[in-house]
Amino acid sequence: MAQFYLENGKTDEALMQVEEVLGKHAFHPDATMVYGDIKLKEEKFDESVEIYLGLMDRCPGNYVFLAKCIQVLRRSARLDDALALFQACELHDHGATTEPGYNYCKGLYYW
């Protein structure tokens, strides 16, 4: 529901939904990602980066989160931090370098 509100420009409603979910499940990955999107939309890049980096610490093999994190790092001029995320993916899954999602994210990084 929060994603729907965010896509329709209702940031306050999206934030309320996310806070409700995170109040019950502090580490809910999808709600955390939407929370990062809200901060990004509010142009709070540093907060958004910290949210996504924390998410990547908890879910190092999730390539959707990795792609979003790379985009946020690029916008905040911290793209070099993405190299550590790739290393974490490789440590988490030794076959990561053959995964399409991983290679898509590598392409985002080098683009």
Coordinates of N, CA and C in Angstrom, one line a residue:
M1 N 0.8 -1.2 0.0 CA 0.0 0.0 0.0 C 0.9 1.3 0.0
A2 N 2.0 1.2 0.8 CA 2.8 2.4 0.8 C 3.5 2.7 -0.5
Q3 N 3.8 1.6 -1.3 CA 4.4 1.8 -2.6 C 3.3 2.5 -3.5
F4 N 2.1 2.1 -3.4 CA 1.0 2.7 -4.2 C 0.9 4.2 -3.9
Y5 N 0.9 4.5 -2.6 CA 0.8 6.0 -2.2 C 2.0 6.7 -2.7
L6 N 3.2 6.2 -2.6 CA 4.4 6.9 -3.1 C 4.3 7.1 -4.6
E7 N 3.9 6.1 -5.3 CA 3.8 6.3 -6.8 C 2.8 7.3 -7.2
N8 N 1.8 7.6 -6.3 CA 0.8 8.6 -6.6 C 1.0 9.9 -6.0
G9 N 2.3 10.1 -5.5 CA 2.6 11.4 -4.9 C 2.1 11.7 -3.5
K10 N 1.6 10.7 -2.8 CA 1.1 10.9 -1.5 C 2.2 10.4 -0.5
T11 N 3.2 11.2 -0.3 CA 4.4 10.8 0.5 C 4.0 10.6 1.9
D12 N 3.2 11.5 2.5 CA 2.8 11.4 3.9 C 2.1 10.2 4.2
E13 N 1.1 9.8 3.3 CA 0.4 8.5 3.6 C 1.3 7.3 3.4
A14 N 2.2 7.4 2.5 CA 3.2 6.3 2.3 C 4.1 6.2 3.6
L15 N 4.5 7.3 4.1 CA 5.3 7.3 5.3 C 4.6 6.7 6.5
M16 N 3.3 7.0 6.6 CA 2.5 6.5 7.7 C 2.4 5.0 7.6
Q17 N 2.2 4.4 6.4 CA 2.1 3.0 6.2 C 3.4 2.3 6.5
V18 N 4.5 2.9 6.0 CA 5.8 2.3 6.3 C 6.1 2.3 7.7
E19 N 5.9 3.4 8.4 CA 6.2 3.4 9.9 C 5.3 2.4 10.6
E20 N 4.1 2.2 10.2 CA 3.3 1.2 10.8 C 3.9 -0.2 10.7
V21 N 4.3 -0.5 9.5 CA 4.9 -1.9 9.2 C 6.2 -2.0 10.0
L22 N 7.1 -1.0 9.9 CA 8.3 -1.0 10.6 C 8.2 -1.0 12.1
G23 N 7.1 -0.5 12.6 CA 6.8 -0.6 14.0 C 6.6 -2.0 14.5
K24 N 6.0 -2.8 13.6 CA 5.7 -4.2 13.9 C 6.8 -5.1 13.6
H25 N 7.5 -4.9 12.5 CA 8.6 -5.7 12.0 C 9.7 -4.7 11.6
A26 N 10.6 -4.5 12.5 CA 11.7 -3.5 12.4 C 12.6 -3.7 11.2
F27 N 12.7 -5.0 10.8 CA 13.6 -5.2 9.7 C 12.9 -5.7 8.4
H28 N 11.7 -5.3 8.2 CA 10.9 -5.7 7.0 C 11.6 -5.1 5.8
P29 N 12.2 -6.0 4.9 CA 13.0 -5.4 3.8 C 12.2 -4.6 2.8
D30 N 11.0 -5.0 2.4 CA 10.2 -4.2 1.4 C 9.8 -2.9 2.0
A31 N 9.4 -2.8 3.3 CA 9.0 -1.6 3.9 C 10.2 -0.7 4.0
T32 N 11.4 -1.3 4.3 CA 12.6 -0.5 4.4 C 13.0 0.1 3.1
M33 N 12.8 -0.6 2.0 CA 13.1 -0.1 0.7 C 12.2 1.1 0.3
V34 N 10.9 1.0 0.7 CA 10.0 2.1 0.4 C 10.3 3.3 1.2
Y35 N 10.8 3.0 2.5 CA 11.2 4.1 3.3 C 12.4 4.8 2.7
G36 N 13.3 4.1 2.2 CA 14.5 4.7 1.4 C 14.0 5.5 0.2
D37 N 13.0 5.0 -0.5 CA 12.4 5.7 -1.6 C 11.8 7.0 -1.2
I38 N 11.1 7.0 -0.1 CA 10.5 8.2 0.5 C 11.6 9.2 0.7
K39 N 12.7 8.8 1.4 CA 13.8 9.8 1.7 C 14.4 10.3 0.4
L40 N 14.5 9.4 -0.6 CA 15.1 9.8 -1.9 C 14.2 10.8 -2.5
K41 N 12.9 10.6 -2.5 CA 11.9 11.6 -3.1 C 12.0 12.9 -2.3
E42 N 12.3 12.9 -1.0 CA 12.4 14.1 -0.3 C 13.8 14.8 -0.5
E43 N 14.6 14.2 -1.3 CA 16.0 14.6 -1.6 C 16.9 14.6 -0.4
K44 N 16.7 13.6 0.5 CA 17.5 13.4 1.6 C 18.4 12.2 1.3
F45 N 19.4 12.5 0.4 CA 20.3 11.5 -0.2 C 21.1 10.7 0.9
D46 N 21.7 11.4 1.8 CA 22.5 10.8 2.8 C 21.7 9.8 3.7
E47 N 20.5 10.2 4.1 CA 19.6 9.3 4.8 C 19.2 8.1 4.0
S48 N 18.9 8.3 2.7 CA 18.5 7.3 1.8 C 19.7 6.3 1.6
V49 N 20.9 6.8 1.5 CA 22.0 5.9 1.3 C 22.2 5.0 2.5
E50 N 22.1 5.6 3.7 CA 22.3 4.8 4.9 C 21.2 3.7 5.0
I51 N 20.0 4.1 4.6 CA 18.9 3.1 4.7 C 19.2 1.9 3.7
Y52 N 19.6 2.2 2.5 CA 19.9 1.2 1.5 C 21.1 0.4 1.9
L53 N 22.1 1.0 2.5 CA 23.3 0.3 2.9 C 23.0 -0.7 4.0
G54 N 22.1 -0.2 4.9 CA 21.7 -1.1 6.0 C 20.9 -2.3 5.5
L55 N 20.1 -2.0 4.5 CA 19.3 -3.1 3.8 C 20.2 -4.1 3.2
M56 N 21.2 -3.6 2.5 CA 22.2 -4.5 1.9 C 23.0 -5.3 2.9
D57 N 23.2 -4.8 4.1 CA 23.9 -5.6 5.1 C 23.0 -6.8 5.5
R58 N 21.7 -6.6 5.5 CA 20.8 -7.7 6.0 C 20.5 -8.6 4.8
C59 N 20.5 -8.1 3.6 CA 20.1 -8.9 2.4 C 21.1 -8.8 1.3
P60 N 22.3 -9.3 1.5 CA 23.4 -9.1 0.5 C 23.2 -9.7 -0.8
G61 N 22.3 -10.7 -0.9 CA 22.1 -11.4 -2.2 C 20.9 -11.0 -2.9
N62 N 20.2 -9.9 -2.5 CA 19.0 -9.4 -3.2 C 19.4 -8.4 -4.2
Y63 N 19.3 -8.7 -5.5 CA 19.8 -7.9 -6.5 C 18.9 -6.7 -6.8
V64 N 17.6 -6.8 -6.5 CA 16.7 -5.7 -6.6 C 17.1 -4.6 -5.7
F65 N 17.4 -4.9 -4.5 CA 17.9 -4.0 -3.5 C 19.3 -3.4 -3.9
L66 N 20.1 -4.3 -4.4 CA 21.5 -3.8 -4.9 C 21.4 -2.8 -6.0
A67 N 20.5 -3.1 -7.0 CA 20.3 -2.1 -8.1 C 19.9 -0.8 -7.6
K68 N 18.9 -0.8 -6.7 CA 18.4 0.5 -6.1 C 19.5 1.2 -5.3
C69 N 20.3 0.4 -4.6 CA 21.3 1.0 -3.8 C 22.4 1.7 -4.7
I70 N 22.7 1.0 -5.8 CA 23.7 1.6 -6.7 C 23.2 2.9 -7.3
Q71 N 21.9 2.9 -7.7 CA 21.3 4.2 -8.2 C 21.4 5.3 -7.2
V72 N 21.1 5.0 -5.9 CA 21.1 6.0 -4.8 C 22.6 6.4 -4.6
L73 N 23.5 5.5 -4.6 CA 24.9 5.9 -4.4 C 25.4 6.8 -5.5
R74 N 25.0 6.5 -6.7 CA 25.3 7.4 -7.9 C 24.8 8.8 -7.7
R75 N 23.6 8.9 -7.2 CA 23.0 10.2 -7.0 C 23.6 11.0 -5.9
S76 N 24.2 10.3 -5.0 CA 24.8 11.0 -3.8 C 26.3 11.1 -4.0
A77 N 26.8 10.8 -5.1 CA 28.3 10.9 -5.5 C 29.1 10.0 -4.6
R78 N 28.6 8.8 -4.2 CA 29.3 7.8 -3.4 C 29.4 6.4 -4.1
L79 N 29.5 6.4 -5.4 CA 29.4 5.2 -6.2 C 30.5 4.2 -5.8
D80 N 31.6 4.7 -5.3 CA 32.8 3.9 -5.0 C 32.4 2.9 -3.8
D81 N 31.4 3.3 -3.0 CA 30.9 2.4 -1.9 C 30.3 1.1 -2.5
A82 N 29.9 1.1 -3.7 CA 29.2 0.0 -4.3 C 30.1 -1.2 -4.4
L83 N 31.4 -1.0 -4.5 CA 32.4 -2.1 -4.7 C 32.3 -3.0 -3.5
A84 N 32.2 -2.5 -2.3 CA 32.0 -3.3 -1.1 C 30.8 -4.2 -1.2
L85 N 29.7 -3.6 -1.8 CA 28.5 -4.4 -1.9 C 28.6 -5.6 -2.8
F86 N 29.4 -5.4 -3.9 CA 29.6 -6.5 -4.8 C 30.4 -7.6 -4.1
Q87 N 31.4 -7.2 -3.3 CA 32.2 -8.1 -2.6 C 31.3 -8.9 -1.6
A88 N 30.4 -8.2 -0.9 CA 29.5 -8.9 0.0 C 28.6 -9.9 -0.7
C89 N 28.1 -9.5 -1.9 CA 27.3 -10.5 -2.7 C 28.1 -11.7 -3.0
E90 N 29.4 -11.5 -3.4 CA 30.2 -12.6 -3.8 C 30.6 -13.5 -2.6
L91 N 30.7 -12.9 -1.4 CA 30.9 -13.7 -0.2 C 29.7 -14.5 0.2
H92 N 28.5 -13.8 0.0 CA 27.3 -14.4 0.4 C 26.9 -15.6 -0.5
D93 N 27.2 -15.5 -1.8 CA 26.9 -16.5 -2.8 C 28.1 -16.6 -3.7
H94 N 28.8 -17.7 -3.6 CA 30.0 -17.8 -4.4 C 29.7 -17.9 -5.9
G95 N 28.5 -18.2 -6.3 CA 28.1 -18.2 -7.7 C 27.5 -17.0 -8.2
A96 N 27.6 -15.9 -7.4 CA 26.9 -14.6 -7.7 C 27.4 -14.1 -9.0
T97 N 28.6 -14.3 -9.4 CA 29.1 -13.6 -10.6 C 28.5 -14.2 -11.9
T98 N 27.8 -15.3 -11.8 CA 27.1 -15.9 -12.9 C 25.7 -15.6 -12.9
E99 N 25.2 -14.9 -11.9 CA 23.8 -14.6 -11.8 C 23.4 -13.4 -12.7
P100 N 22.3 -13.4 -13.4 CA 21.9 -12.3 -14.2 C 21.7 -11.0 -13.5
G101 N 21.1 -11.1 -12.3 CA 20.9 -9.9 -11.4 C 22.2 -9.2 -11.0
Y102 N 23.1 -10.0 -10.7 CA 24.4 -9.5 -10.3 C 25.1 -8.8 -11.4
N103 N 25.1 -9.4 -12.6 CA 25.7 -8.8 -13.8 C 24.9 -7.5 -14.2
Y104 N 23.6 -7.5 -14.1 CA 22.8 -6.3 -14.3 C 23.3 -5.2 -13.4
C105 N 23.5 -5.5 -12.2 CA 24.0 -4.5 -11.2 C 25.4 -4.0 -11.5
K106 N 26.2 -4.9 -12.0 CA 27.6 -4.5 -12.4 C 27.5 -3.6 -13.6
G107 N 26.6 -3.8 -14.5 CA 26.4 -2.9 -15.6 C 25.9 -1.6 -15.2
L108 N 25.0 -1.5 -14.2 CA 24.6 -0.2 -13.6 C 25.8 0.5 -13.0
Y109 N 26.6 -0.2 -12.4 CA 27.8 0.4 -11.7 C 28.7 1.0 -12.8
Y110 N 29.0 0.3 -13.8 CA 30.0 0.7 -14.9 C 29.4 1.7 -15.9
W111 N 28.1 1.8 -15.9 CA 27.4 2.7 -16.8 C 27.7 4.1 -16.6

